[in-house]
Short mmCIF file of C-alpha atoms in Angstrom, two decimals:
data_model
loop_
_atom_site.label_atom_id
_atom_site.label_comp_id
_atom_site.label_asym_id
_atom_site.label_seq_id
_atom_site.Cartn_x
_atom_site.Cartn_y
_atom_site.Cartn_z
CA MET S 1 25.66 8.15 6.06
CA ALA S 2 28.25 6.70 8.45
CA LEU S 3 27.80 3.04 9.29
CA ASP S 4 28.82 1.33 12.51
CA LYS S 5 30.84 -1.52 10.98
CA GLU S 6 30.88 -3.42 14.25
CA ARG S 7 27.08 -3.65 14.26
CA THR S 8 26.21 -3.46 10.56
CA LEU S 9 26.53 -5.96 7.71
CA TYR S 10 26.76 -4.12 4.39
CA ILE S 11 25.75 -5.89 1.17
CA ASN S 12 26.35 -4.22 -2.18
CA CYS S 13 23.63 -5.79 -4.34
CA ASP S 14 25.19 -4.31 -7.45
CA LEU S 15 27.97 -6.89 -7.27
CA PRO S 16 27.46 -10.22 -9.08
CA GLU S 17 28.33 -12.30 -6.02
CA ALA S 18 25.51 -10.71 -3.99
CA GLU S 19 22.83 -12.66 -5.86
CA SER S 20 24.40 -16.03 -5.05
CA SER S 21 25.08 -15.19 -1.40
CA LEU S 22 21.43 -14.19 -0.95
CA SER S 23 19.90 -17.08 -2.90
CA ASP S 24 18.81 -18.77 0.36
CA PRO S 25 17.46 -15.87 2.45
CA VAL S 26 16.73 -17.98 5.54
CA ALA S 27 20.28 -19.36 5.67
CA PHE S 28 21.67 -15.88 5.03
CA TYR S 29 19.74 -14.29 7.87
CA GLN S 30 20.53 -17.16 10.25
CA SER S 31 24.24 -16.68 9.59
CA CYS S 32 24.15 -12.94 10.22
CA ASP S 33 25.77 -12.09 13.55
CA LYS S 34 25.07 -8.35 13.44
CA PRO S 35 21.88 -6.54 14.48
CA MET S 36 21.61 -4.44 11.32
CA ILE S 37 21.84 -5.24 7.60
CA VAL S 38 22.15 -2.74 4.76
CA PHE S 39 21.16 -3.89 1.28
CA ASP S 40 22.51 -1.21 -1.04
CA GLU S 41 21.04 -1.00 -4.59
CA ILE S 42 18.58 -3.74 -3.66
CA HIS S 43 16.57 -3.31 -6.85
CA GLN S 44 19.44 -4.98 -8.73
CA LEU S 45 18.49 -8.35 -7.22
CA ASN S 46 16.17 -10.70 -9.10
CA ASP S 47 13.66 -11.08 -6.24
CA PRO S 48 14.22 -8.32 -3.66
CA SER S 49 10.72 -8.38 -2.18
CA ARG S 50 11.06 -12.06 -1.17
CA LEU S 51 14.35 -11.30 0.57
CA LEU S 52 12.85 -8.40 2.52
CA LYS S 53 9.61 -10.22 3.36
CA ILE S 54 11.44 -13.21 4.84
CA GLY S 55 13.65 -10.89 6.86
CA ALA S 56 10.70 -8.92 8.22
CA ASP S 57 8.53 -11.96 9.00
CA MET S 58 11.04 -14.48 10.28
CA PHE S 59 13.73 -12.26 11.77
CA PRO S 60 11.85 -9.34 13.34
CA LYS S 61 14.72 -8.39 15.66
CA LEU S 62 16.97 -7.57 12.72
CA LYS S 63 17.03 -3.99 11.50
CA ILE S 64 17.06 -3.93 7.71
CA LEU S 65 17.84 -0.89 5.59
CA ALA S 66 17.32 -1.30 1.85
CA THR S 67 18.49 1.46 -0.47
CA GLY S 68 18.05 1.89 -4.18
CA SER S 69 17.63 4.47 -6.87
CA SER S 70 13.95 3.64 -7.21
CA THR S 71 11.05 3.14 -4.89
CA LEU S 72 9.91 -0.36 -4.02
CA ALA S 73 6.96 0.15 -6.35
CA ALA S 74 9.17 1.10 -9.29
CA THR S 75 9.60 -2.37 -10.68
CA LYS S 76 7.72 -5.62 -11.16
CA LYS S 77 10.52 -7.26 -9.20
CA PHE S 78 8.76 -6.08 -6.05
CA SER S 79 5.76 -8.36 -6.38
CA ASP S 80 4.90 -7.94 -2.70
CA THR S 81 4.02 -4.46 -1.44
CA LEU S 82 5.42 -5.31 2.02
CA THR S 83 2.45 -3.53 3.58
CA GLY S 84 2.98 -3.03 7.29
CA ARG S 85 6.58 -4.21 7.05
CA LYS S 86 8.31 -1.16 5.68
CA ARG S 87 8.82 2.55 6.03
CA VAL S 88 9.79 4.36 2.83
CA VAL S 89 12.18 7.29 3.03
CA HIS S 90 12.66 9.46 -0.05
CA LEU S 91 16.27 10.68 -0.10
CA LEU S 92 16.52 14.06 -1.82
CA PRO S 93 19.57 16.06 -2.88
CA VAL S 94 21.22 18.17 -0.16
CA LEU S 95 18.49 20.34 1.33
CA PHE S 96 18.56 24.02 2.26
CA ASP S 97 18.68 23.26 5.98
CA GLU S 98 21.53 20.78 5.45
CA LEU S 99 23.85 23.29 3.77
CA GLU S 100 25.19 24.48 7.12
CA SER S 101 26.90 21.10 7.42
CA PHE S 102 28.95 21.95 4.32
CA ASP S 103 31.12 24.82 5.53
CA SER S 104 32.58 25.77 2.17
CA VAL S 105 29.43 25.44 0.05
CA SER S 106 27.28 28.49 -0.65
CA LEU S 107 23.63 28.47 -1.65
CA ALA S 108 24.63 29.79 -5.08
CA THR S 109 26.93 26.77 -5.52
CA ARG S 110 24.13 24.46 -4.41
CA LEU S 111 21.84 25.91 -7.06
CA TYR S 112 24.46 25.79 -9.80
CA HIS S 113 26.17 22.46 -9.05
CA GLY S 114 23.09 20.73 -7.67
CA GLY S 115 22.68 18.71 -4.51
CA LEU S 116 24.30 15.40 -5.40
CA PRO S 117 27.40 15.14 -3.16
CA ALA S 118 29.89 14.44 -5.96
CA ALA S 119 28.78 17.52 -7.89
CA LEU S 120 28.19 19.74 -4.88
CA LEU S 121 31.62 19.18 -3.36
CA ALA S 122 33.57 19.36 -6.62
CA SER S 123 36.03 22.25 -6.87
CA HIS S 124 34.65 23.09 -10.31
CA ARG S 125 31.56 22.13 -12.24
CA SER S 126 32.06 19.37 -14.80
CA PRO S 127 29.35 19.14 -17.51
CA ALA S 128 30.54 15.60 -18.30
CA LEU S 129 29.40 14.45 -14.86
CA TYR S 130 25.76 15.24 -15.68
CA ARG S 131 25.87 13.52 -19.06
CA GLU S 132 27.50 10.43 -17.57
CA TRP S 133 24.87 10.34 -14.82
CA VAL S 134 21.98 10.52 -17.31
CA ASP S 135 23.45 7.71 -19.40
CA SER S 136 24.15 5.61 -16.31
CA PHE S 137 20.66 6.30 -14.97
CA PHE S 138 19.20 4.81 -18.13
CA ALA S 139 21.54 1.81 -18.32
CA ARG S 140 21.49 0.88 -14.64
CA ASP S 141 17.95 1.68 -13.61
CA VAL S 142 15.48 2.68 -16.31
CA GLN S 143 16.41 -0.03 -18.79
CA ARG S 144 16.55 -2.79 -16.19
CA LEU S 145 13.42 -1.79 -14.30
CA PHE S 146 11.10 -0.65 -17.08
CA GLY S 147 12.45 -2.40 -20.14
CA PHE S 148 12.98 0.73 -22.25
CA ARG S 149 15.49 -0.01 -25.00
CA ASP S 150 15.99 3.29 -26.79
CA LEU S 151 18.57 5.37 -24.92
CA ASN S 152 18.39 8.29 -27.33
CA ARG S 153 14.61 8.55 -27.15
CA PHE S 154 14.54 8.40 -23.37
CA SER S 155 17.46 10.82 -22.96
CA THR S 156 15.82 13.29 -25.32
CA PHE S 157 12.65 13.19 -23.26
CA PHE S 158 14.53 13.45 -19.96
CA GLU S 159 16.50 16.47 -21.18
CA TYR S 160 13.23 18.03 -22.39
CA ILE S 161 11.89 17.70 -18.85
CA LEU S 162 15.08 19.17 -17.41
CA LYS S 163 14.81 22.20 -19.68
CA LEU S 164 11.12 22.61 -18.94
CA SER S 165 11.58 22.15 -15.19
CA GLY S 166 9.43 24.54 -13.18
CA GLY S 167 7.05 25.09 -16.10
CA GLN S 168 3.75 23.69 -17.25
CA LEU S 169 3.83 20.39 -19.11
CA GLU S 170 1.62 20.21 -22.19
CA LEU S 171 1.70 16.51 -23.00
CA MET S 172 0.69 16.61 -26.66
CA LYS S 173 3.01 19.55 -27.33
CA ALA S 174 5.87 17.65 -25.67
CA ALA S 175 5.19 14.46 -27.65
CA THR S 176 5.16 16.42 -30.91
CA ALA S 177 8.32 18.38 -30.06
CA ILE S 178 10.25 15.22 -29.20
CA GLY S 179 8.79 13.09 -31.98
CA ILE S 180 7.39 10.30 -29.84
CA SER S 181 3.91 8.88 -29.39
CA ARG S 182 1.70 9.93 -26.51
CA PRO S 183 1.76 6.40 -24.95
CA THR S 184 5.58 6.42 -25.06
CA LEU S 185 5.66 9.85 -23.45
CA ASP S 186 3.26 8.70 -20.74
CA SER S 187 5.38 5.62 -19.96
CA HIS S 188 8.59 7.65 -19.82
CA LEU S 189 7.01 10.31 -17.61
CA ASN S 190 5.62 7.63 -15.31
CA ALA S 191 9.10 6.13 -14.97
CA LEU S 192 10.65 9.49 -14.09
CA GLU S 193 7.94 10.24 -11.55
CA THR S 194 8.05 6.77 -9.99
CA MET S 195 11.81 6.98 -9.61
CA HIS S 196 11.67 10.55 -8.24
CA ALA S 197 13.71 11.91 -11.15
CA ALA S 198 10.82 14.29 -11.76
CA THR S 199 7.97 15.60 -9.62
CA ILE S 200 4.57 16.35 -11.10
CA VAL S 201 2.77 19.19 -9.31
CA ARG S 202 -0.88 19.24 -10.31
CA PRO S 203 -3.13 22.29 -10.26
CA PHE S 204 -5.34 23.11 -7.31
CA HIS S 205 -8.90 24.05 -8.17
CA ASN S 206 -12.38 23.99 -6.78
CA GLY S 207 -14.52 24.24 -9.85
CA GLY S 208 -13.88 27.87 -10.66
CA LEU S 209 -14.44 28.53 -14.37
CA SER S 210 -11.23 30.56 -14.71
CA GLU S 211 -8.92 28.12 -12.92
CA ILE S 212 -6.42 25.83 -14.63
CA THR S 213 -7.62 22.32 -13.83
CA LYS S 214 -5.60 19.86 -15.88
CA MET S 215 -2.17 21.12 -16.90
CA PRO S 216 0.52 20.03 -14.38
CA LYS S 217 3.88 21.60 -13.68
CA VAL S 218 6.98 19.42 -13.74
CA PHE S 219 10.08 19.79 -11.60
CA ALA S 220 13.34 17.91 -12.17
CA PHE S 221 14.94 16.30 -9.16
CA ASP S 222 18.08 18.46 -9.00
CA THR S 223 18.97 22.05 -9.88
CA GLY S 224 22.43 21.11 -11.16
CA PHE S 225 20.87 19.08 -13.95
CA VAL S 226 18.46 21.92 -14.75
CA CYS S 227 21.42 24.32 -15.16
CA TRP S 228 23.26 21.75 -17.28
CA ALA S 229 20.31 21.10 -19.60
CA ARG S 230 19.50 24.78 -20.00
CA GLY S 231 23.10 25.80 -20.57
CA TRP S 232 23.15 28.12 -17.56
CA ASN S 233 26.88 28.46 -17.00
CA PRO S 234 26.40 29.92 -14.42
CA PRO S 235 22.76 31.02 -13.95
CA ARG S 236 22.08 34.75 -14.20
CA PRO S 237 20.49 36.63 -11.28
CA ASP S 238 17.07 36.58 -12.95
CA GLU S 239 17.27 32.77 -13.24
CA LEU S 240 17.92 32.12 -9.55
CA GLY S 241 14.25 32.47 -8.64
CA LEU S 242 13.27 29.41 -10.68
CA LEU S 243 16.03 27.35 -9.09
CA TRP S 244 15.01 28.58 -5.64
CA GLU S 245 11.48 27.29 -6.29
CA HIS S 246 12.99 23.82 -6.72
CA ILE S 247 14.75 24.12 -3.35
CA VAL S 248 11.51 25.06 -1.58
CA LEU S 249 9.67 22.14 -3.19
CA GLU S 250 12.38 19.74 -2.04
CA HIS S 251 12.03 21.07 1.51
CA LEU S 252 8.28 20.43 1.40
CA GLN S 253 8.82 16.92 0.05
CA ALA S 254 11.38 16.11 2.74
CA HIS S 255 9.62 17.58 5.77
CA PHE S 256 5.98 17.03 4.82
CA PRO S 257 6.04 13.78 2.82
CA ASP S 258 2.39 12.97 3.48
CA GLU S 259 1.02 16.26 2.15
CA THR S 260 -0.15 16.83 -1.42
CA ILE S 261 1.61 19.85 -2.88
CA ARG S 262 -0.18 21.66 -5.68
CA TYR S 263 0.05 24.97 -7.50
CA TRP S 264 -2.70 27.40 -8.47
CA ARG S 265 -3.16 29.36 -11.66
CA ASP S 266 -6.06 30.98 -13.44
CA LYS S 267 -6.55 31.56 -17.14
CA GLN S 268 -5.51 35.18 -16.76
CA GLY S 269 -2.03 34.07 -15.65
CA HIS S 270 -2.30 34.79 -11.91
CA GLU S 271 -0.38 32.10 -10.05
CA ILE S 272 0.56 30.87 -6.58
CA ASP S 273 3.74 28.77 -6.53
CA PHE S 274 2.51 26.10 -4.11
CA VAL S 275 -0.69 25.54 -2.17
CA VAL S 276 -1.55 22.97 0.46
CA HIS S 277 -5.14 22.11 1.35
CA THR S 278 -4.87 21.91 5.14
CA GLY S 279 -8.53 21.65 6.12
CA ARG S 280 -12.04 21.52 4.76
CA ASP S 281 -12.04 25.22 3.91
CA GLU S 282 -8.41 26.16 4.55
CA VAL S 283 -5.64 26.43 1.99
CA ASP S 284 -2.08 27.56 2.79
CA THR S 285 -0.21 29.53 0.13
CA ILE S 286 3.56 29.30 -0.36
CA GLU S 287 5.26 31.84 -2.59
CA CYS S 288 8.97 31.51 -3.44
CA LYS S 289 11.08 34.58 -4.10
CA TRP S 290 14.85 34.97 -4.37
CA ASN S 291 14.39 38.53 -3.08
CA ALA S 292 11.55 39.39 -0.72
CA ASP S 293 11.31 42.91 -2.15
CA SER S 294 10.17 41.51 -5.51
CA PHE S 295 6.99 40.00 -4.04
CA ASP S 296 3.77 41.31 -5.56
CA SER S 297 0.74 40.48 -3.45
CA GLY S 298 -1.70 40.88 -6.33
CA ASN S 299 -1.90 37.16 -7.08
CA LEU S 300 -2.43 36.40 -3.39
CA SER S 301 -5.31 38.88 -3.21
CA ILE S 302 -7.01 37.28 -6.21
CA PHE S 303 -6.53 33.78 -4.79
CA ARG S 304 -7.88 34.79 -1.37
CA LYS S 305 -11.09 36.11 -2.91
CA ALA S 306 -11.90 32.52 -3.81
CA TYR S 307 -10.20 30.86 -0.84
CA PRO S 308 -10.20 33.30 2.11
CA LYS S 309 -9.06 30.89 4.84
CA GLY S 310 -5.48 29.75 5.34
CA ARG S 311 -1.97 30.94 6.10
CA ASN S 312 0.35 32.74 3.73
CA PHE S 313 4.09 32.17 3.46
CA LEU S 314 6.75 34.02 1.48
CA ILE S 315 9.88 31.85 1.34
CA CYS S 316 13.16 33.65 0.68
CA PRO S 317 16.79 32.57 1.21
CA ASN S 318 18.19 35.64 2.99
CA VAL S 319 15.79 36.19 5.88
CA GLN S 320 17.61 36.49 9.19
CA LEU S 321 14.53 36.12 11.36
CA PRO S 322 10.97 35.23 10.36
CA ARG S 323 8.70 38.25 10.30
CA ARG S 324 5.04 38.91 9.58
CA LYS S 325 3.96 41.63 7.19
CA LYS S 326 0.57 42.83 6.04
CA PHE S 327 -0.13 43.09 2.33
CA GLY S 328 -3.52 44.72 2.12
CA ASP S 329 -5.90 42.54 4.11
CA HIS S 330 -3.57 39.54 4.14
CA GLU S 331 -0.85 38.70 6.63
CA VAL S 332 2.21 36.95 5.23
CA LEU S 333 4.99 35.19 7.14
CA ILE S 334 8.33 35.92 5.46
CA CYS S 335 10.92 33.25 6.28
CA THR S 336 13.39 30.69 4.93
CA PRO S 337 12.22 27.11 4.29
CA LYS S 338 12.99 26.36 7.93
CA GLY S 339 10.13 28.64 8.93
CA LEU S 340 7.63 26.32 7.29
CA SER S 341 8.47 23.71 9.89
CA THR S 342 8.97 26.08 12.83
CA HIS S 343 5.63 27.80 12.36
CA GLY S 344 3.66 24.68 11.80
CA THR S 345 2.46 24.92 8.24
CA VAL S 346 1.11 22.02 6.19
#
């Protein structure tokens, strides 16, 4: 993000001197001669919510942008919810529809390197970068915000989630495999979800006896870390579909932040990648395929017997123009993630 330095005051809250310069918020704001203030890494301050509340209440003409690697709810430091005073924006890795701004970066590179700028733009993939990031993530954010003290235990769990990414999370099985208690696993998973390092996608159901009702799927925040944890160097063609599913989920999170994204699966193994309940009796289905020709409409037909109303989308990377195709009795729009927005889904 490019800042207008003539109009913007930038404060790096990660620096020790930031705390002292912001100790008297009223005096700080009164001395500011620019219309916009950026507080970067604001969660590093001792009392960030007080600073933001005073700015919003007493200096309403100032535009304040606060960034951090966690949400405002991620830490007890934010004792005030700032209801009515804030708008939260979840910044995701580089999205599918943003790739065109990176002339030399292919979709395959985005899947393999991930969407963090440093990794995405690197001339070659460095495994050390991912390890350093995980260790820094614990030391800078997780440890400070949640009080976890055991780096090895947390890192083992985080890497377990990275390897599992895109699959169903069996909590007791995970706790046993890692050698941690269920309460510890729950607290670590809550931290990852709160900080957007992992997304929990819960099953959609309506009381059907054969539907999965409790077991969630978990998605890591970035495909580069999934490749690193799984040892995909690079991913094989049959592994691209799983990574593509992550890209589609990120698009949904970015463009439809207020919608609840779920998946559907029955006990016979029939599954729909993502579903969105759009009305009282309407449910949109979103299937993700690396190649449109590999789509099997059998799962869709089974799902639509229980939930007949709603739109159907098949999201693929190499679709020049959106097109509609009939699969039995069901019409499906085949498009890239952009088509979800263009054609008004969810």
